[in-house]
PDB file of C-alpha atoms in Angstrom:
ATOM      1  CA  UNK I   1      23.175 -13.245  -1.019  1.00 38.00           C
ATOM      2  CA  UNK I   2      23.667  -9.029   1.049  1.00 55.00           C
ATOM      3  CA  UNK I   3      20.287  -8.719  -0.740  1.00 79.00           C
ATOM      4  CA  UNK I   4      18.779 -11.051   1.090  1.00 91.00           C
ATOM      5  CA  UNK I   5      15.331 -10.764   3.184  1.00 96.00           C
ATOM      6  CA  UNK I   6      14.751 -12.294   6.643  1.00 97.00           C
ATOM      7  CA  UNK I   7      12.584 -12.219   8.840  1.00 98.00           C
ATOM      8  CA  UNK I   8      12.825 -12.215  12.752  1.00 97.00           C
ATOM      9  CA  UNK I   9       9.487 -13.458  14.361  1.00 97.00           C
ATOM     10  CA  UNK I  10       7.156 -14.356  16.852  1.00 95.00           C
ATOM     11  CA  UNK I  11       4.831 -16.599  15.150  1.00 92.00           C
ATOM     12  CA  UNK I  12       2.181 -15.022  17.382  1.00 94.00           C
ATOM     13  CA  UNK I  13       2.128 -11.390  17.509  1.00 96.00           C
ATOM     14  CA  UNK I  14       0.299  -8.853  15.748  1.00 97.00           C
ATOM     15  CA  UNK I  15       3.768  -6.421  15.855  1.00 98.00           C
ATOM     16  CA  UNK I  16       4.926  -9.131  13.611  1.00 98.00           C
ATOM     17  CA  UNK I  17       1.654 -10.583  11.862  1.00 98.00           C
ATOM     18  CA  UNK I  18       1.894  -6.390  10.157  1.00 98.00           C
ATOM     19  CA  UNK I  19       5.608  -7.024   8.574  1.00 98.00           C
ATOM     20  CA  UNK I  20       4.687 -10.453   6.841  1.00 98.00           C
ATOM     21  CA  UNK I  21       1.465  -9.186   5.624  1.00 98.00           C
ATOM     22  CA  UNK I  22       3.539  -5.580   4.145  1.00 98.00           C
ATOM     23  CA  UNK I  23       6.386  -8.763   2.573  1.00 98.00           C
ATOM     24  CA  UNK I  24       3.252 -10.745   1.409  1.00 98.00           C
ATOM     25  CA  UNK I  25       1.360  -7.726  -0.332  1.00 98.00           C
ATOM     26  CA  UNK I  26       4.554  -6.399  -1.856  1.00 98.00           C
ATOM     27  CA  UNK I  27       5.693  -9.461  -3.260  1.00 97.00           C
ATOM     28  CA  UNK I  28       8.886  -9.265  -1.415  1.00 96.00           C
ATOM     29  CA  UNK I  29      10.508 -13.147  -1.124  1.00 95.00           C
ATOM     30  CA  UNK I  30      11.210 -13.316   2.649  1.00 96.00           C
ATOM     31  CA  UNK I  31      12.834 -16.139   4.453  1.00 96.00           C
ATOM     32  CA  UNK I  32      11.743 -16.236   7.886  1.00 97.00           C
ATOM     33  CA  UNK I  33      13.282 -17.641  11.177  1.00 95.00           C
ATOM     34  CA  UNK I  34      10.896 -18.152  14.427  1.00 95.00           C
ATOM     35  CA  UNK I  35      12.149 -17.630  17.296  1.00 95.00           C
ATOM     36  CA  UNK I  36      11.115 -19.069  21.375  1.00 93.00           C
ATOM     37  CA  UNK I  37       9.775 -16.296  23.541  1.00 92.00           C
ATOM     38  CA  UNK I  38      12.582 -15.990  26.413  1.00 90.00           C
ATOM     39  CA  UNK I  39      15.574 -18.261  24.536  1.00 91.00           C
ATOM     40  CA  UNK I  40      14.820 -15.468  21.552  1.00 93.00           C
ATOM     41  CA  UNK I  41      16.413 -12.182  23.849  1.00 92.00           C
ATOM     42  CA  UNK I  42      19.898 -13.670  23.450  1.00 93.00           C
ATOM     43  CA  UNK I  43      19.732 -14.531  19.717  1.00 92.00           C
ATOM     44  CA  UNK I  44      18.139 -10.882  19.139  1.00 95.00           C
ATOM     45  CA  UNK I  45      21.346  -8.986  21.884  1.00 93.00           C
ATOM     46  CA  UNK I  46      24.102 -10.422  19.974  1.00 91.00           C
ATOM     47  CA  UNK I  47      22.646  -9.833  16.997  1.00 90.00           C
ATOM     48  CA  UNK I  48      21.815  -6.425  16.995  1.00 89.00           C
ATOM     49  CA  UNK I  49      21.556  -5.237  20.183  1.00 91.00           C
ATOM     50  CA  UNK I  50      17.945  -5.636  21.537  1.00 93.00           C
ATOM     51  CA  UNK I  51      15.506  -8.114  22.458  1.00 91.00           C
ATOM     52  CA  UNK I  52      11.959  -6.829  20.315  1.00 94.00           C
ATOM     53  CA  UNK I  53      10.878  -8.455  17.724  1.00 97.00           C
ATOM     54  CA  UNK I  54       9.972  -8.302  14.694  1.00 98.00           C
ATOM     55  CA  UNK I  55      13.428  -7.647  13.336  1.00 98.00           C
ATOM     56  CA  UNK I  56      13.971  -7.252   9.568  1.00 98.00           C
ATOM     57  CA  UNK I  57      17.570  -8.494   8.453  1.00 96.00           C
ATOM     58  CA  UNK I  58      19.023  -7.437   4.706  1.00 93.00           C
ATOM     59  CA  UNK I  59      22.352  -8.706   4.308  1.00 89.00           C
ATOM     60  CA  UNK I  60      24.010  -7.605   7.236  1.00 89.00           C
ATOM     61  CA  UNK I  61      21.606  -4.780   8.241  1.00 94.00           C
ATOM     62  CA  UNK I  62      19.263  -5.723  11.348  1.00 95.00           C
ATOM     63  CA  UNK I  63      16.296  -2.997  11.443  1.00 97.00           C
ATOM     64  CA  UNK I  64      14.019  -3.362  15.323  1.00 96.00           C
ATOM     65  CA  UNK I  65      10.875  -1.784  15.208  1.00 96.00           C
ATOM     66  CA  UNK I  66       7.541  -2.986  13.441  1.00 98.00           C
ATOM     67  CA  UNK I  67       6.576   0.811  12.444  1.00 98.00           C
ATOM     68  CA  UNK I  68       9.831   1.710  11.808  1.00 98.00           C
ATOM     69  CA  UNK I  69       9.945  -1.549   9.362  1.00 98.00           C
ATOM     70  CA  UNK I  70       6.790  -0.984   7.429  1.00 98.00           C
ATOM     71  CA  UNK I  71       8.172   2.657   6.632  1.00 98.00           C
ATOM     72  CA  UNK I  72      11.485   1.094   5.121  1.00 98.00           C
ATOM     73  CA  UNK I  73       9.519  -1.629   3.079  1.00 98.00           C
ATOM     74  CA  UNK I  74       6.750   1.144   2.016  1.00 98.00           C
ATOM     75  CA  UNK I  75      10.606   3.407   1.200  1.00 97.00           C
ATOM     76  CA  UNK I  76      12.378   0.452  -0.718  1.00 97.00           C
ATOM     77  CA  UNK I  77       9.248  -1.207  -2.219  1.00 97.00           C
ATOM     78  CA  UNK I  78       7.031   1.354  -2.715  1.00 97.00           C
ATOM     79  CA  UNK I  79       4.590  -0.308  -5.031  1.00 97.00           C
ATOM     80  CA  UNK I  80       1.458  -1.560  -4.100  1.00 97.00           C
ATOM     81  CA  UNK I  81       1.076   1.409  -2.050  1.00 98.00           C
ATOM     82  CA  UNK I  82       0.348   1.112   1.115  1.00 98.00           C
ATOM     83  CA  UNK I  83       0.745   5.198   1.866  1.00 97.00           C
ATOM     84  CA  UNK I  84      -2.043   7.187   0.865  1.00 96.00           C
ATOM     85  CA  UNK I  85      -0.571  10.489  -1.424  1.00 93.00           C
ATOM     86  CA  UNK I  86      -2.270  13.141   0.611  1.00 94.00           C
ATOM     87  CA  UNK I  87      -0.119  14.344   4.081  1.00 96.00           C
ATOM     88  CA  UNK I  88      -3.470  14.757   5.812  1.00 96.00           C
ATOM     89  CA  UNK I  89      -4.333  11.068   5.124  1.00 96.00           C
ATOM     90  CA  UNK I  90      -0.633  10.196   5.677  1.00 97.00           C
ATOM     91  CA  UNK I  91      -0.407  11.497   9.151  1.00 97.00           C
ATOM     92  CA  UNK I  92      -4.092   9.873   9.524  1.00 97.00           C
ATOM     93  CA  UNK I  93      -3.312   6.413   9.329  1.00 98.00           C
ATOM     94  CA  UNK I  94      -0.088   7.337  11.144  1.00 98.00           C
ATOM     95  CA  UNK I  95      -2.239   8.281  14.175  1.00 98.00           C
ATOM     96  CA  UNK I  96      -4.370   4.930  13.261  1.00 98.00           C
ATOM     97  CA  UNK I  97      -1.357   3.339  13.501  1.00 98.00           C
ATOM     98  CA  UNK I  98      -0.414   4.127  17.094  1.00 98.00           C
ATOM     99  CA  UNK I  99      -3.473   3.592  18.448  1.00 98.00           C
ATOM    100  CA  UNK I 100      -2.998   0.469  18.081  1.00 98.00           C
ATOM    101  CA  UNK I 101       0.444  -0.193  18.478  1.00 98.00           C
ATOM    102  CA  UNK I 102       0.769   1.985  21.849  1.00 98.00           C
ATOM    103  CA  UNK I 103      -2.483   1.931  22.923  1.00 98.00           C
ATOM    104  CA  UNK I 104      -5.106  -1.089  22.391  1.00 98.00           C
ATOM    105  CA  UNK I 105      -2.478  -3.811  20.934  1.00 98.00           C
ATOM    106  CA  UNK I 106      -0.698  -3.071  24.098  1.00 98.00           C
ATOM    107  CA  UNK I 107      -3.788  -3.866  26.336  1.00 98.00           C
ATOM    108  CA  UNK I 108      -5.350  -6.061  24.851  1.00 98.00           C
ATOM    109  CA  UNK I 109      -2.423  -8.446  24.351  1.00 98.00           C
ATOM    110  CA  UNK I 110      -3.083  -9.517  27.907  1.00 98.00           C
ATOM    111  CA  UNK I 111      -6.415 -10.257  27.348  1.00 98.00           C
ATOM    112  CA  UNK I 112      -5.149 -12.692  25.065  1.00 98.00           C
ATOM    113  CA  UNK I 113      -1.799 -13.740  26.497  1.00 97.00           C
ATOM    114  CA  UNK I 114      -3.962 -14.867  30.230  1.00 98.00           C
ATOM    115  CA  UNK I 115      -4.789 -18.360  29.286  1.00 98.00           C
ATOM    116  CA  UNK I 116      -2.532 -19.127  26.467  1.00 97.00           C
ATOM    117  CA  UNK I 117       0.349 -18.569  29.533  1.00 96.00           C
ATOM    118  CA  UNK I 118      -2.109 -20.398  32.246  1.00 97.00           C
ATOM    119  CA  UNK I 119      -1.568 -23.529  29.827  1.00 97.00           C
ATOM    120  CA  UNK I 120       1.758 -24.665  29.055  1.00 96.00           C
ATOM    121  CA  UNK I 121       1.583 -27.374  26.001  1.00 96.00           C
ATOM    122  CA  UNK I 122      -0.585 -24.925  24.979  1.00 97.00           C
ATOM    123  CA  UNK I 123       2.209 -22.018  24.734  1.00 96.00           C
ATOM    124  CA  UNK I 124       4.714 -24.064  23.787  1.00 96.00           C
ATOM    125  CA  UNK I 125       2.266 -25.076  20.779  1.00 95.00           C
ATOM    126  CA  UNK I 126       1.566 -22.062  20.149  1.00 95.00           C
ATOM    127  CA  UNK I 127       4.970 -20.182  20.044  1.00 95.00           C
ATOM    128  CA  UNK I 128       7.147 -23.373  19.205  1.00 93.00           C
ATOM    129  CA  UNK I 129       5.111 -24.255  16.406  1.00 92.00           C
ATOM    130  CA  UNK I 130       8.337 -23.943  13.666  1.00 91.00           C
ATOM    131  CA  UNK I 131      10.101 -26.032  16.156  1.00 92.00           C
ATOM    132  CA  UNK I 132      11.037 -30.107  16.124  1.00 93.00           C
ATOM    133  CA  UNK I 133       8.236 -31.640  18.774  1.00 93.00           C
ATOM    134  CA  UNK I 134      11.558 -32.381  21.338  1.00 93.00           C
ATOM    135  CA  UNK I 135      11.958 -28.819  21.155  1.00 93.00           C
ATOM    136  CA  UNK I 136       8.122 -27.554  21.872  1.00 93.00           C
ATOM    137  CA  UNK I 137       8.590 -30.419  24.705  1.00 95.00           C
ATOM    138  CA  UNK I 138      11.963 -29.297  26.633  1.00 95.00           C
ATOM    139  CA  UNK I 139      10.499 -25.822  25.973  1.00 95.00           C
ATOM    140  CA  UNK I 140       7.114 -26.836  27.108  1.00 95.00           C
ATOM    141  CA  UNK I 141       8.761 -27.303  30.683  1.00 95.00           C
ATOM    142  CA  UNK I 142      10.347 -24.426  31.315  1.00 94.00           C
ATOM    143  CA  UNK I 143       7.264 -22.309  31.126  1.00 94.00           C
ATOM    144  CA  UNK I 144       5.749 -22.783  34.558  1.00 94.00           C
ATOM    145  CA  UNK I 145       9.079 -21.659  35.783  1.00 93.00           C
ATOM    146  CA  UNK I 146       8.883 -18.478  33.624  1.00 93.00           C
ATOM    147  CA  UNK I 147       5.623 -17.757  33.229  1.00 94.00           C
ATOM    148  CA  UNK I 148       5.915 -14.479  36.593  1.00 94.00           C
ATOM    149  CA  UNK I 149       8.092 -13.234  33.617  1.00 92.00           C
ATOM    150  CA  UNK I 150       6.243 -13.517  30.473  1.00 92.00           C
ATOM    151  CA  UNK I 151       3.253 -12.193  32.741  1.00 95.00           C
ATOM    152  CA  UNK I 152       5.184  -9.290  34.119  1.00 94.00           C
ATOM    153  CA  UNK I 153       7.091  -8.503  29.885  1.00 92.00           C
ATOM    154  CA  UNK I 154       3.563  -8.496  28.855  1.00 94.00           C
ATOM    155  CA  UNK I 155       1.909  -6.319  31.582  1.00 96.00           C
ATOM    156  CA  UNK I 156      -0.130  -8.704  33.451  1.00 97.00           C
ATOM    157  CA  UNK I 157       0.098  -7.477  36.920  1.00 95.00           C
ATOM    158  CA  UNK I 158      -3.237  -8.980  38.004  1.00 97.00           C
ATOM    159  CA  UNK I 159      -6.852  -9.491  36.908  1.00 97.00           C
ATOM    160  CA  UNK I 160      -7.180  -5.782  36.709  1.00 98.00           C
ATOM    161  CA  UNK I 161      -4.369  -6.073  33.509  1.00 98.00           C
ATOM    162  CA  UNK I 162      -7.292  -8.754  31.547  1.00 98.00           C
ATOM    163  CA  UNK I 163     -10.515  -6.886  32.223  1.00 98.00           C
ATOM    164  CA  UNK I 164      -8.437  -3.480  30.893  1.00 98.00           C
ATOM    165  CA  UNK I 165      -7.479  -5.574  27.855  1.00 98.00           C
ATOM    166  CA  UNK I 166     -11.265  -7.145  27.071  1.00 98.00           C
ATOM    167  CA  UNK I 167     -12.103  -2.963  27.970  1.00 98.00           C
ATOM    168  CA  UNK I 168      -9.813  -2.216  24.726  1.00 98.00           C
ATOM    169  CA  UNK I 169     -10.879  -4.684  22.426  1.00 98.00           C
ATOM    170  CA  UNK I 170     -14.056  -3.715  22.965  1.00 98.00           C
ATOM    171  CA  UNK I 171     -13.240  -0.232  21.951  1.00 98.00           C
ATOM    172  CA  UNK I 172     -11.272  -1.082  18.924  1.00 98.00           C
ATOM    173  CA  UNK I 173     -13.619  -3.545  17.479  1.00 98.00           C
ATOM    174  CA  UNK I 174     -15.626  -0.129  18.418  1.00 98.00           C
ATOM    175  CA  UNK I 175     -13.851   1.518  16.330  1.00 98.00           C
ATOM    176  CA  UNK I 176     -13.492  -0.424  13.525  1.00 98.00           C
ATOM    177  CA  UNK I 177     -17.347  -0.521  13.094  1.00 97.00           C
ATOM    178  CA  UNK I 178     -17.890   2.818  13.463  1.00 97.00           C
ATOM    179  CA  UNK I 179     -15.352   3.897  11.165  1.00 96.00           C
ATOM    180  CA  UNK I 180     -16.726   1.323   8.655  1.00 97.00           C
ATOM    181  CA  UNK I 181     -19.898   1.458   8.759  1.00 93.00           C
ATOM    182  CA  UNK I 182     -20.408   3.872   5.248  1.00 91.00           C
ATOM    183  CA  UNK I 183     -17.389   2.620   3.777  1.00 91.00           C
ATOM    184  CA  UNK I 184     -15.508  -0.521   3.918  1.00 94.00           C
ATOM    185  CA  UNK I 185     -12.478   0.835   3.987  1.00 97.00           C
ATOM    186  CA  UNK I 186     -10.474   3.173   6.597  1.00 97.00           C
ATOM    187  CA  UNK I 187      -9.778   6.321   4.850  1.00 93.00           C
ATOM    188  CA  UNK I 188     -10.077   7.002   1.575  1.00 75.00           C
ATOM    189  CA  UNK I 189     -11.810   4.344  -0.214  1.00 90.00           C
ATOM    190  CA  UNK I 190      -8.865   2.407  -1.127  1.00 95.00           C
ATOM    191  CA  UNK I 191      -6.746  -0.479   1.178  1.00 98.00           C
ATOM    192  CA  UNK I 192      -3.886   1.174   2.922  1.00 98.00           C
ATOM    193  CA  UNK I 193      -1.359   0.896   6.161  1.00 98.00           C
ATOM    194  CA  UNK I 194      -3.784   1.619   8.687  1.00 98.00           C
ATOM    195  CA  UNK I 195      -6.539  -1.025   7.661  1.00 98.00           C
ATOM    196  CA  UNK I 196      -3.714  -3.400   7.540  1.00 98.00           C
ATOM    197  CA  UNK I 197      -2.663  -1.642  10.694  1.00 98.00           C
ATOM    198  CA  UNK I 198      -6.096  -2.638  12.322  1.00 98.00           C
ATOM    199  CA  UNK I 199      -6.725  -6.145  11.406  1.00 98.00           C
ATOM    200  CA  UNK I 200      -3.335  -7.561  11.804  1.00 98.00           C
ATOM    201  CA  UNK I 201      -4.222  -6.178  15.380  1.00 98.00           C
ATOM    202  CA  UNK I 202      -7.460  -7.613  15.501  1.00 98.00           C
ATOM    203  CA  UNK I 203      -6.919 -11.141  13.957  1.00 98.00           C
ATOM    204  CA  UNK I 204      -5.496 -12.451  17.093  1.00 97.00           C
ATOM    205  CA  UNK I 205      -8.911 -12.162  18.255  1.00 98.00           C
ATOM    206  CA  UNK I 206     -10.565 -12.753  15.464  1.00 97.00           C
ATOM    207  CA  UNK I 207      -8.517 -15.571  13.891  1.00 94.00           C
ATOM    208  CA  UNK I 208      -9.330 -14.824   9.934  1.00 97.00           C
ATOM    209  CA  UNK I 209      -8.870 -18.107   7.878  1.00 93.00           C
ATOM    210  CA  UNK I 210      -4.830 -17.635   6.898  1.00 96.00           C
ATOM    211  CA  UNK I 211      -1.575 -20.088   7.217  1.00 94.00           C
ATOM    212  CA  UNK I 212      -0.328 -17.084   9.484  1.00 95.00           C
ATOM    213  CA  UNK I 213      -2.541 -16.227  11.794  1.00 95.00           C
ATOM    214  CA  UNK I 214      -4.177 -19.950  12.672  1.00 93.00           C
ATOM    215  CA  UNK I 215      -3.695 -21.256  16.301  1.00 94.00           C
ATOM    216  CA  UNK I 216      -2.539 -25.128  17.210  1.00 94.00           C
ATOM    217  CA  UNK I 217      -6.712 -26.756  18.016  1.00 95.00           C
ATOM    218  CA  UNK I 218      -7.821 -28.081  20.323  1.00 96.00           C
ATOM    219  CA  UNK I 219      -7.423 -24.062  22.334  1.00 97.00           C
ATOM    220  CA  UNK I 220      -7.550 -24.150  25.966  1.00 97.00           C
ATOM    221  CA  UNK I 221     -11.937 -23.432  27.019  1.00 98.00           C
ATOM    222  CA  UNK I 222     -10.674 -20.751  28.145  1.00 98.00           C
ATOM    223  CA  UNK I 223      -9.078 -19.086  25.390  1.00 98.00           C
ATOM    224  CA  UNK I 224     -12.033 -20.806  23.506  1.00 98.00           C
ATOM    225  CA  UNK I 225     -14.163 -18.299  25.953  1.00 98.00           C
ATOM    226  CA  UNK I 226     -12.514 -15.174  25.692  1.00 98.00           C
ATOM    227  CA  UNK I 227     -12.627 -14.921  21.873  1.00 98.00           C
ATOM    228  CA  UNK I 228     -16.348 -15.773  21.926  1.00 98.00           C
ATOM    229  CA  UNK I 229     -16.798 -12.360  23.141  1.00 98.00           C
ATOM    230  CA  UNK I 230     -16.407 -10.453  19.903  1.00 98.00           C
ATOM    231  CA  UNK I 231     -16.824 -13.335  16.996  1.00 98.00           C
ATOM    232  CA  UNK I 232     -19.924 -12.263  15.678  1.00 98.00           C
ATOM    233  CA  UNK I 233     -19.514  -8.354  16.643  1.00 98.00           C
ATOM    234  CA  UNK I 234     -19.427  -6.449  13.291  1.00 98.00           C
ATOM    235  CA  UNK I 235     -15.753  -5.628  13.733  1.00 98.00           C
ATOM    236  CA  UNK I 236     -14.381  -9.205  13.224  1.00 98.00           C
ATOM    237  CA  UNK I 237     -16.778 -10.003   9.827  1.00 98.00           C
ATOM    238  CA  UNK I 238     -14.410  -6.442   8.595  1.00 98.00           C
ATOM    239  CA  UNK I 239     -11.218  -7.434   9.580  1.00 98.00           C
ATOM    240  CA  UNK I 240     -12.634 -11.179   8.075  1.00 98.00           C
ATOM    241  CA  UNK I 241     -13.203  -9.463   4.716  1.00 98.00           C
ATOM    242  CA  UNK I 242     -10.126  -7.283   4.816  1.00 98.00           C
ATOM    243  CA  UNK I 243      -8.068 -10.673   5.466  1.00 98.00           C
ATOM    244  CA  UNK I 244      -9.732 -12.547   1.877  1.00 98.00           C
ATOM    245  CA  UNK I 245      -9.684  -9.479   0.064  1.00 98.00           C
ATOM    246  CA  UNK I 246      -5.459  -8.117   0.686  1.00 98.00           C
ATOM    247  CA  UNK I 247      -3.826 -10.784   2.386  1.00 98.00           C
ATOM    248  CA  UNK I 248      -1.790 -12.452   0.249  1.00 96.00           C
ATOM    249  CA  UNK I 249      -0.069 -15.549   0.314  1.00 92.00           C
ATOM    250  CA  UNK I 250       3.032 -15.832   1.853  1.00 91.00           C
ATOM    251  CA  UNK I 251       5.877 -15.349  -0.093  1.00 87.00           C
ATOM    252  CA  UNK I 252       8.457 -17.082   2.092  1.00 86.00           C
ATOM    253  CA  UNK I 253      11.404 -17.274  -0.160  1.00 75.00           C
TER     254      UNK I 253
END
């Protein structure tokens, strides 16, 4: 029991998808507990003293922060390796991870979440998909009251934040298209953590065919129109290809 691995997650988040992918890629059996944004704060605070997902629990030990969790997974389950052997390549992988986690990712989230937050029913369906229908219904009624807090917590201050998120997505897709023009991987000629991180972030905009990235249907028209901007981009095709080749089925215990 002490070795049981459990992921405390939001269903639709690139930071959580990064960790799910690494666990599945390394064939680590694990449980997943999907939390509702908002109510999750008390649940996590009580257990690990902070309120950000993802959180990986092994026995009584809790670890938070997707980059920290990925480093721990690589150390605990080194094969198949996600980090290259060379020091220079390792630095480049971590630099790409920082670009997506710290710059592009939070900005892109504004563009993606704005049309989802605007539709209370869809917001509840997206983040409550692992919960019973009555829980989703109750949660749906709280969304209008919590909407200002949700927007503020995700950096959506005004329409300018949304436009900046769209620009960040354009930058990120452009980076991928340029870097993979002559090589299907971001560095070293093979799949690494850099590809996993970039594809996980951009999957929120591309929605490749995988059970961990597909959203409920129908989507709000505003969300469909937002996502349509990138579907034919070369970077979007790269994301779909990486998912086809390297994203295993869930290894949920």
